[in-house]
Coordinates of C-alpha atoms and ligand atoms in Angstrom, one line a residue:
X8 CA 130.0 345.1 -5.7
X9 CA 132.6 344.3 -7.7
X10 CA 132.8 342.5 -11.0
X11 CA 135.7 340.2 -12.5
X12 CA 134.7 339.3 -15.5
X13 CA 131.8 336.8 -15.2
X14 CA 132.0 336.8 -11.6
X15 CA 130.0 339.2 -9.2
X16 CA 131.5 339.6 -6.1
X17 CA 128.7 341.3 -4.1
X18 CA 130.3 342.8 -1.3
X19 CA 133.7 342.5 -2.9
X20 CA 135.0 341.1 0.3
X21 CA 136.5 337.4 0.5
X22 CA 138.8 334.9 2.0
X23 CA 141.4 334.0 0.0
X24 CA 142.8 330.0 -0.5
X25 CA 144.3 328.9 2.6
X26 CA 144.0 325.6 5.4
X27 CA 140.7 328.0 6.5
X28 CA 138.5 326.9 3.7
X29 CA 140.0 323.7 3.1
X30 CA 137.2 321.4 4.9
X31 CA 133.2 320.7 3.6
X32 CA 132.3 323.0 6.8
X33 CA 134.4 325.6 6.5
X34 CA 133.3 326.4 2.8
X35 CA 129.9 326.1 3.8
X36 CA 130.4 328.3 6.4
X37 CA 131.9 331.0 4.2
X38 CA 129.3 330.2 1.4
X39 CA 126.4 330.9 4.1
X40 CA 127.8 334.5 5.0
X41 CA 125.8 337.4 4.1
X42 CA 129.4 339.5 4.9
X43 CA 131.5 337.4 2.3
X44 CA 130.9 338.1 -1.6
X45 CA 132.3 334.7 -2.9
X46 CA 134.8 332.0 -1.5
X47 CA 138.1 331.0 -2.3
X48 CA 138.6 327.5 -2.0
X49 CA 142.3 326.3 -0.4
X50 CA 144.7 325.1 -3.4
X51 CA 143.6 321.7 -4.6
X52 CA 145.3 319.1 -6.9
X53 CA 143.9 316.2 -9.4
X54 CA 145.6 313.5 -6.7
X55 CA 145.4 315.3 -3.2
X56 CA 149.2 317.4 -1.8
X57 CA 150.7 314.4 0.5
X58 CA 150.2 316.0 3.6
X59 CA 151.9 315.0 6.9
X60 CA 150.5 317.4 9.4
X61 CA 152.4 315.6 12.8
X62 CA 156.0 316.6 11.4
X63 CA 156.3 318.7 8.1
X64 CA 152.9 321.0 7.6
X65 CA 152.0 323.2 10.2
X66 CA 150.6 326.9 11.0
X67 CA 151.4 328.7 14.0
X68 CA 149.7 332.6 15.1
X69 CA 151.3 335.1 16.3
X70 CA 150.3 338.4 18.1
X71 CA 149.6 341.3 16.3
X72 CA 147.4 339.2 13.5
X73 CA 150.5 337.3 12.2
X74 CA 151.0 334.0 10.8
X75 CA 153.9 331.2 9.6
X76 CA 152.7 328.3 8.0
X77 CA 154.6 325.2 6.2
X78 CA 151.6 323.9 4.1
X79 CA 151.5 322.7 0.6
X80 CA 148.5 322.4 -1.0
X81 CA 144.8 320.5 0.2
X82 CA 145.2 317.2 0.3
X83 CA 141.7 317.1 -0.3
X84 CA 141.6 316.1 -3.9
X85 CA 139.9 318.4 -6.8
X86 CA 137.2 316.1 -7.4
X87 CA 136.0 316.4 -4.2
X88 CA 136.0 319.9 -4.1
X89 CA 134.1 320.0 -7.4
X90 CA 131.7 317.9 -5.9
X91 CA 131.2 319.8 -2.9
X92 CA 130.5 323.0 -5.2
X93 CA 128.0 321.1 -7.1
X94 CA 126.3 320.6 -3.6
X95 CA 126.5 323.8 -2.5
X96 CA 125.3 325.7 -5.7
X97 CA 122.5 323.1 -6.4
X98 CA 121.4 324.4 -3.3
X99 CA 121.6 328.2 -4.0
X100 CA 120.1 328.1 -7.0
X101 CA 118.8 332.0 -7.1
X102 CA 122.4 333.0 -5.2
X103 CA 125.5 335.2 -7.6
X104 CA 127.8 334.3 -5.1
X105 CA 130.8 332.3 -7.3
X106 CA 133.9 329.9 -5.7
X107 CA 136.8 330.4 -6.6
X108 CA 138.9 327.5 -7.2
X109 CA 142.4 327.6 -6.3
X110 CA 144.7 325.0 -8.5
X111 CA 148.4 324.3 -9.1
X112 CA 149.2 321.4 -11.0
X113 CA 152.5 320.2 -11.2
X114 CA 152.4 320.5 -15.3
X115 CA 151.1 321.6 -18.2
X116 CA 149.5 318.4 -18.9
X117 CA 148.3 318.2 -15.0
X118 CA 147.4 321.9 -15.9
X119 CA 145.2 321.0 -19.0
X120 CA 143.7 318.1 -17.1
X121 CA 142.8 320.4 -14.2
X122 CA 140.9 322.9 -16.1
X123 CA 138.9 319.9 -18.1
X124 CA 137.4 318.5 -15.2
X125 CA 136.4 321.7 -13.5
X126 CA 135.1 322.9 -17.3
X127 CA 132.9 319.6 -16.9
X128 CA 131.7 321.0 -13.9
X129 CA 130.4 324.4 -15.1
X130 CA 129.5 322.1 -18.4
X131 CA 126.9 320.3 -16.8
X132 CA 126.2 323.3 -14.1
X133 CA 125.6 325.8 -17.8
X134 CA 127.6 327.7 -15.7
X135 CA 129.1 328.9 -19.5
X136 CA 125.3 329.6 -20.7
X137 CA 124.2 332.5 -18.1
X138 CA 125.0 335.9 -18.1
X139 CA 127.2 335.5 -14.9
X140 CA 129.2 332.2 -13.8
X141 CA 129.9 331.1 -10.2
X142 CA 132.7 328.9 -11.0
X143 CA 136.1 331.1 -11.7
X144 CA 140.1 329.7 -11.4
X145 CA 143.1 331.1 -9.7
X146 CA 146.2 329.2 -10.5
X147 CA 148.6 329.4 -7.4
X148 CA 152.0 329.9 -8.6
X149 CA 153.3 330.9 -5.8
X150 CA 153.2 329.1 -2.6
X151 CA 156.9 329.1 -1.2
X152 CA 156.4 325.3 0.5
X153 CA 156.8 322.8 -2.0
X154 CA 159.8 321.1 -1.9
X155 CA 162.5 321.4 -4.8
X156 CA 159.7 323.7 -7.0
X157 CA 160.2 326.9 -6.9
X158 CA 157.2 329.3 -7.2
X159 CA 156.5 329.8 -10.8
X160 CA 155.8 333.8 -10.5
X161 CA 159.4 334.3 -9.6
X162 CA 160.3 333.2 -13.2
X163 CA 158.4 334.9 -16.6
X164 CA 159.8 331.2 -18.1
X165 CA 158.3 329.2 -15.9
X166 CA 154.9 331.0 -16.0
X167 CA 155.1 331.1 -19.7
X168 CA 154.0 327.4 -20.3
X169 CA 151.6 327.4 -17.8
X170 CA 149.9 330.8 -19.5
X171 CA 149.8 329.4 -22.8
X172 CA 147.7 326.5 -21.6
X173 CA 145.5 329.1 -19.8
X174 CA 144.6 330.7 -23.0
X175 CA 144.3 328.0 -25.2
X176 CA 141.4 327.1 -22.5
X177 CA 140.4 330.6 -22.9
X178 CA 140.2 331.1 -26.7
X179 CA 138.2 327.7 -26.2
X180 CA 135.6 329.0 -24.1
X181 CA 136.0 333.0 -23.0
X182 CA 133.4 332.3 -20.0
X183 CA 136.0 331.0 -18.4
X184 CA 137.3 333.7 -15.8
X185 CA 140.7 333.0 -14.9
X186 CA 143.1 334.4 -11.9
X187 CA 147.0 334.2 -11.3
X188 CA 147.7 334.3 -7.4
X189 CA 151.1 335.8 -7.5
X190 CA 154.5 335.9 -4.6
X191 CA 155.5 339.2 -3.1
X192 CA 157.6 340.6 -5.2
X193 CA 160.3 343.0 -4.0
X194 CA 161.8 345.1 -6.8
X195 CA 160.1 347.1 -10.1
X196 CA 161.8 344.2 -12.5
X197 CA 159.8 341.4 -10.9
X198 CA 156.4 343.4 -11.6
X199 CA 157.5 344.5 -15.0
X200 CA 158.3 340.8 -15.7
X201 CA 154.7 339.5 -14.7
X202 CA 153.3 342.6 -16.7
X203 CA 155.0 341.8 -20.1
X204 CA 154.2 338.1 -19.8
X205 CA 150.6 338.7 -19.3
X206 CA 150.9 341.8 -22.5
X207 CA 152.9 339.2 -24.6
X208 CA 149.8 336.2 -24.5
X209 CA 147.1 339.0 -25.2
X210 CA 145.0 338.3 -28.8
X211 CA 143.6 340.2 -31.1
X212 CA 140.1 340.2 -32.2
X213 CA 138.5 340.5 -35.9
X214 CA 138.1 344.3 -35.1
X215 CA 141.1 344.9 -33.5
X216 CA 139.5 344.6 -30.1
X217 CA 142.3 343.0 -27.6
X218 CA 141.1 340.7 -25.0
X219 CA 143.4 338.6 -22.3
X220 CA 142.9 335.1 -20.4
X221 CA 143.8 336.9 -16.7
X222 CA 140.8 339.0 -15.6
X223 CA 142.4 339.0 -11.8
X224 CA 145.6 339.1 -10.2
X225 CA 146.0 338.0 -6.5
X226 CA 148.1 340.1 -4.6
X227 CA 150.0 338.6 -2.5
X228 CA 150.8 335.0 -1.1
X229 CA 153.0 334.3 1.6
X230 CA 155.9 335.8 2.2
X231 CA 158.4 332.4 2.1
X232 CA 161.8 331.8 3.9
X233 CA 160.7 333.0 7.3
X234 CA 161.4 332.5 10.5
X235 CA 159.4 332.1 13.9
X236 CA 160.3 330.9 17.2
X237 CA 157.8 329.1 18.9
X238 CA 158.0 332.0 21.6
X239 CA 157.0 334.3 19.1
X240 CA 154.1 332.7 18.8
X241 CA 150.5 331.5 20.4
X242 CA 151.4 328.2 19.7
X243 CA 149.3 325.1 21.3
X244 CA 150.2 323.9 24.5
X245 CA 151.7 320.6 22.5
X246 CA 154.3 322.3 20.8
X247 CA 155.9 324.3 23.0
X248 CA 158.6 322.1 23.3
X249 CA 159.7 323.0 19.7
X250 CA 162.1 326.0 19.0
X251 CA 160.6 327.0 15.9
X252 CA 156.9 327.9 15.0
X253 CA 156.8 325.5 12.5
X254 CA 158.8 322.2 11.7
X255 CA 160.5 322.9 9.0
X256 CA 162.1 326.3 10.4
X257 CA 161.0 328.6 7.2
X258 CA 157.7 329.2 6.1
X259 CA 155.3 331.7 4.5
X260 CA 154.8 334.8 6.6
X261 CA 151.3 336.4 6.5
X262 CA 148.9 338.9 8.1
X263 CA 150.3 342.5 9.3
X264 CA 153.7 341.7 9.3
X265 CA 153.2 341.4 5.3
X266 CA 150.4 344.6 5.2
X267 CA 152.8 346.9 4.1
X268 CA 154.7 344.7 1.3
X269 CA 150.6 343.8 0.1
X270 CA 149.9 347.2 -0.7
X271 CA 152.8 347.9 -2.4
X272 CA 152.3 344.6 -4.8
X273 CA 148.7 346.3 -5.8
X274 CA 150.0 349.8 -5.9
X275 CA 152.8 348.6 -8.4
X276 CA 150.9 346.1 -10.2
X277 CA 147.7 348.7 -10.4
X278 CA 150.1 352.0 -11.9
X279 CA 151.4 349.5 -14.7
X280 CA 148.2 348.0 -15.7
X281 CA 146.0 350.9 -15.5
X282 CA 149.1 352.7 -18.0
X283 CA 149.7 350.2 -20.1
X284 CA 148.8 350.4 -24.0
X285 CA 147.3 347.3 -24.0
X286 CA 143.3 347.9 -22.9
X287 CA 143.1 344.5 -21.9
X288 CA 145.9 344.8 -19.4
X289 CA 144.3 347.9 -18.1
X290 CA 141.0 345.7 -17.4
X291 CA 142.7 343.6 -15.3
X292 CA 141.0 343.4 -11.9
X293 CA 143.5 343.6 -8.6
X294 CA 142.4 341.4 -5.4
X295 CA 144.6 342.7 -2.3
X296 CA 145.7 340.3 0.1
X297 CA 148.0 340.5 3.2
X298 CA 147.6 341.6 6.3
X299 CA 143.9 342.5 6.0
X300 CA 142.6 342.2 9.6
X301 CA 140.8 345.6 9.9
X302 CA 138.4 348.0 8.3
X303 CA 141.2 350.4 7.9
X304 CA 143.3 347.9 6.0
X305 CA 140.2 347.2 3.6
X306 CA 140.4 350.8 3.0
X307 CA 144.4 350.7 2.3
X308 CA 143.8 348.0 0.3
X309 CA 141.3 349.6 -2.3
X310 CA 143.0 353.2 -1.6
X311 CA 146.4 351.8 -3.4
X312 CA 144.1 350.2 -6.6
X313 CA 142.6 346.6 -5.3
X314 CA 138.8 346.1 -6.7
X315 CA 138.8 343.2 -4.1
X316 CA 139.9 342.0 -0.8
X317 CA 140.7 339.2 0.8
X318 CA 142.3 337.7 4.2
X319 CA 143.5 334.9 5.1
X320 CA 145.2 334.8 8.4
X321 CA 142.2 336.7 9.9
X322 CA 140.3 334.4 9.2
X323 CA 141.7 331.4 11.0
X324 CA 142.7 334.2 14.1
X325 CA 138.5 335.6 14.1
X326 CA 136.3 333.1 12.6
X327 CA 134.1 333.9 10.0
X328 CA 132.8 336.7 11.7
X329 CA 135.6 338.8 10.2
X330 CA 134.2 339.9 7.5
X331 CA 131.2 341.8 9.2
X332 CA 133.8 344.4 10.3
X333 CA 135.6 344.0 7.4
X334 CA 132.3 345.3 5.2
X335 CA 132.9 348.3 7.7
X336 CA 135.9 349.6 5.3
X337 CA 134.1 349.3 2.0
Ligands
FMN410 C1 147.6 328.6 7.0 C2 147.6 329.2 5.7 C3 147.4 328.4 4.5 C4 147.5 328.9 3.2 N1 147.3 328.1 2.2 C5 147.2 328.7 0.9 C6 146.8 327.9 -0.2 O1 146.5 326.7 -0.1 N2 146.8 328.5 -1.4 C7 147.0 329.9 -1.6 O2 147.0 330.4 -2.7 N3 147.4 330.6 -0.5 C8 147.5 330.1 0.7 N4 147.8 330.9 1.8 C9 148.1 332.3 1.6 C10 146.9 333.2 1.8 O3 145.9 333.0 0.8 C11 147.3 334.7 1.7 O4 147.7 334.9 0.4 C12 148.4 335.1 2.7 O5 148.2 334.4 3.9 C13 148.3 336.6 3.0 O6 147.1 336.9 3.5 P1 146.8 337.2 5.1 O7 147.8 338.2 5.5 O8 145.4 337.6 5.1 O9 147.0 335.9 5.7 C14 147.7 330.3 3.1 C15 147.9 331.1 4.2 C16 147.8 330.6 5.5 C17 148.0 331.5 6.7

């Protein structure tokens, strides 16, 4: 079990936001598992991402666990997500088990409007009254597809707007448990960065006490700027005419091709939380993601300092079913 929070994640095995728990069924699916300890819904927007699945946004597998993928976000819109939770946790009632809901607004006004219809939600749900809540947020800043917008978490000045929304929500109501999905990050300066941010929008309480909006940082997203051919890959039948995996030639690698550059992300991130001054930096909570297709890997994952894990491309490769093996590594 693992705790972020207000959220119990119980075990503290997951999927994380992808096209495999974008649809009413799929969620469901994930919600129903005795094997998964909460569920990450796939990025959703006020308006619904434009999405053009016959030429632009694709996924393609490859061997070995691997995946390339040209998505943008749901174009499911939020409200129908929110809808859908109210559904499914109507129908739960005794159950801990929380969603996650995956958002990335184009603005800090979309941001603000984003996170006062979902606090509507938990509102009317008293998901804010209980001693636990099954409603938490994970802003995506870092999916490498969208078109002239570059991932926020590869710039401290982009993220810096977009934080100080985050906890003025916060300050408003501190039930509100809130996650940052971050890129891979390749060098100690880009984890430093992220770290100094998040130690620069901590408050201080009337006895001193420090507290931070982030309980939980996501580590990592897709790896962007890739490249498969189709012959790489175990494409459908349909597009094996096309040279590349997906139609716009780069997109987000995942699975075990990124394992290794996923634990590094929560080894880095984990040595300068758990060292840093601030003890509300050091309470932040690391989920691992990347590559996670095997018990072993769960194992890797928590070894190098993630409290949770999540997967993604194993997912969409093994079905829900996953996660039994992965409870194997806890
Ligand atoms: C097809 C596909 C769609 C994805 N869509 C999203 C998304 O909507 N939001 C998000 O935060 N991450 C998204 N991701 C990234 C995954 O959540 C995860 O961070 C990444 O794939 C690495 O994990 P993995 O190796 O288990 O796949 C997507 C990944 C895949 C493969």
């Amino acid at each position: 079990m693992a705790k972020i929070h207000r959220l119990i994640l119980n075990p503290p095995i997951l999927n994380s936001s992808s096209f495999f728990s974008s649809s009413r069924e799929q969620l469901k699916e994930l919600f129903g598992s005795v094997y998964t300890g909460g569920v990450t819904v796939r990025t959703a927007t006020i308006g619904g991402f434009p999405e053009d699945t016959l030429s632009i946004h694709k996924h393609a597998i490859a061997p070995g666990n691997a995946s390339i993928n040209s998505y943008g976000y749901s174009p499911i819109p939020l409200s129908q997500y929110l809808e859908w939770i109210r559904e499914f946790l109507a129908d739960s009632s005794t159950s801990t088990k929380p969603f996650i809901i995956s958002i990335a607004p184009a603005s800090t006004e979309e941001l603000s409007e984003t996170l006062k219809l979902i606090q509507t939600l938990r509102k009317d749900l008293k998901d804010n009254e209980s001693d636990f809540s099954r409603i938490g947020i994970e802003l995506n800043t870092s999916c490498p597809n969208i078109t002239g917008h570059a991932p926020p978490a590869y710039s401290p000045e982009a993220l810096k707007p977009l934080l100080q929304v985050l906890k003025e929500s916060y300050a408003e109501d501190p039930t509100l448990t809130i996650g940052l999905k971050l890129a891979p990050f390749v060098h100690a300066g880009q984890f430093k960065g992220v770290v100094d941010l998040l130690g620069s929008i901590s408050s201080e309480g009337e006895q001193g006490t420090k507290s931070n909006c982030i309980s939980f940082l996501s580590c990592t997203n897709t790896l962007g700027s890739s490249v498969l051919f189709t012959e790489q890959t175990i494409s459908p039948e349909a597009e094996a005419s096309s040279v590349f995996a997906v139609p716009t030639v780069t997109g987000g690698l995942a699975g075990e091709p990124i394992h290794a550059l996923a634990l590094g992300n929560v080894y880095s991130f984990k040595k300068l939380l758990s060292e840093h001054p601030d003890p509300s930096l050091q309470r932040i909570v690391l989920i691992g993601i990347g590559g996670v297709s095997s018990k072993e890997a769960v194992k890797r994952m928590r070894r190098v300092g993630a409290s949770v894990v999540e997967c993604a491309t194993a997912l969409g490769i093994h079905g829900v079913g996953i996660f039994k093996e992965l409870n194997e590594g806890l």
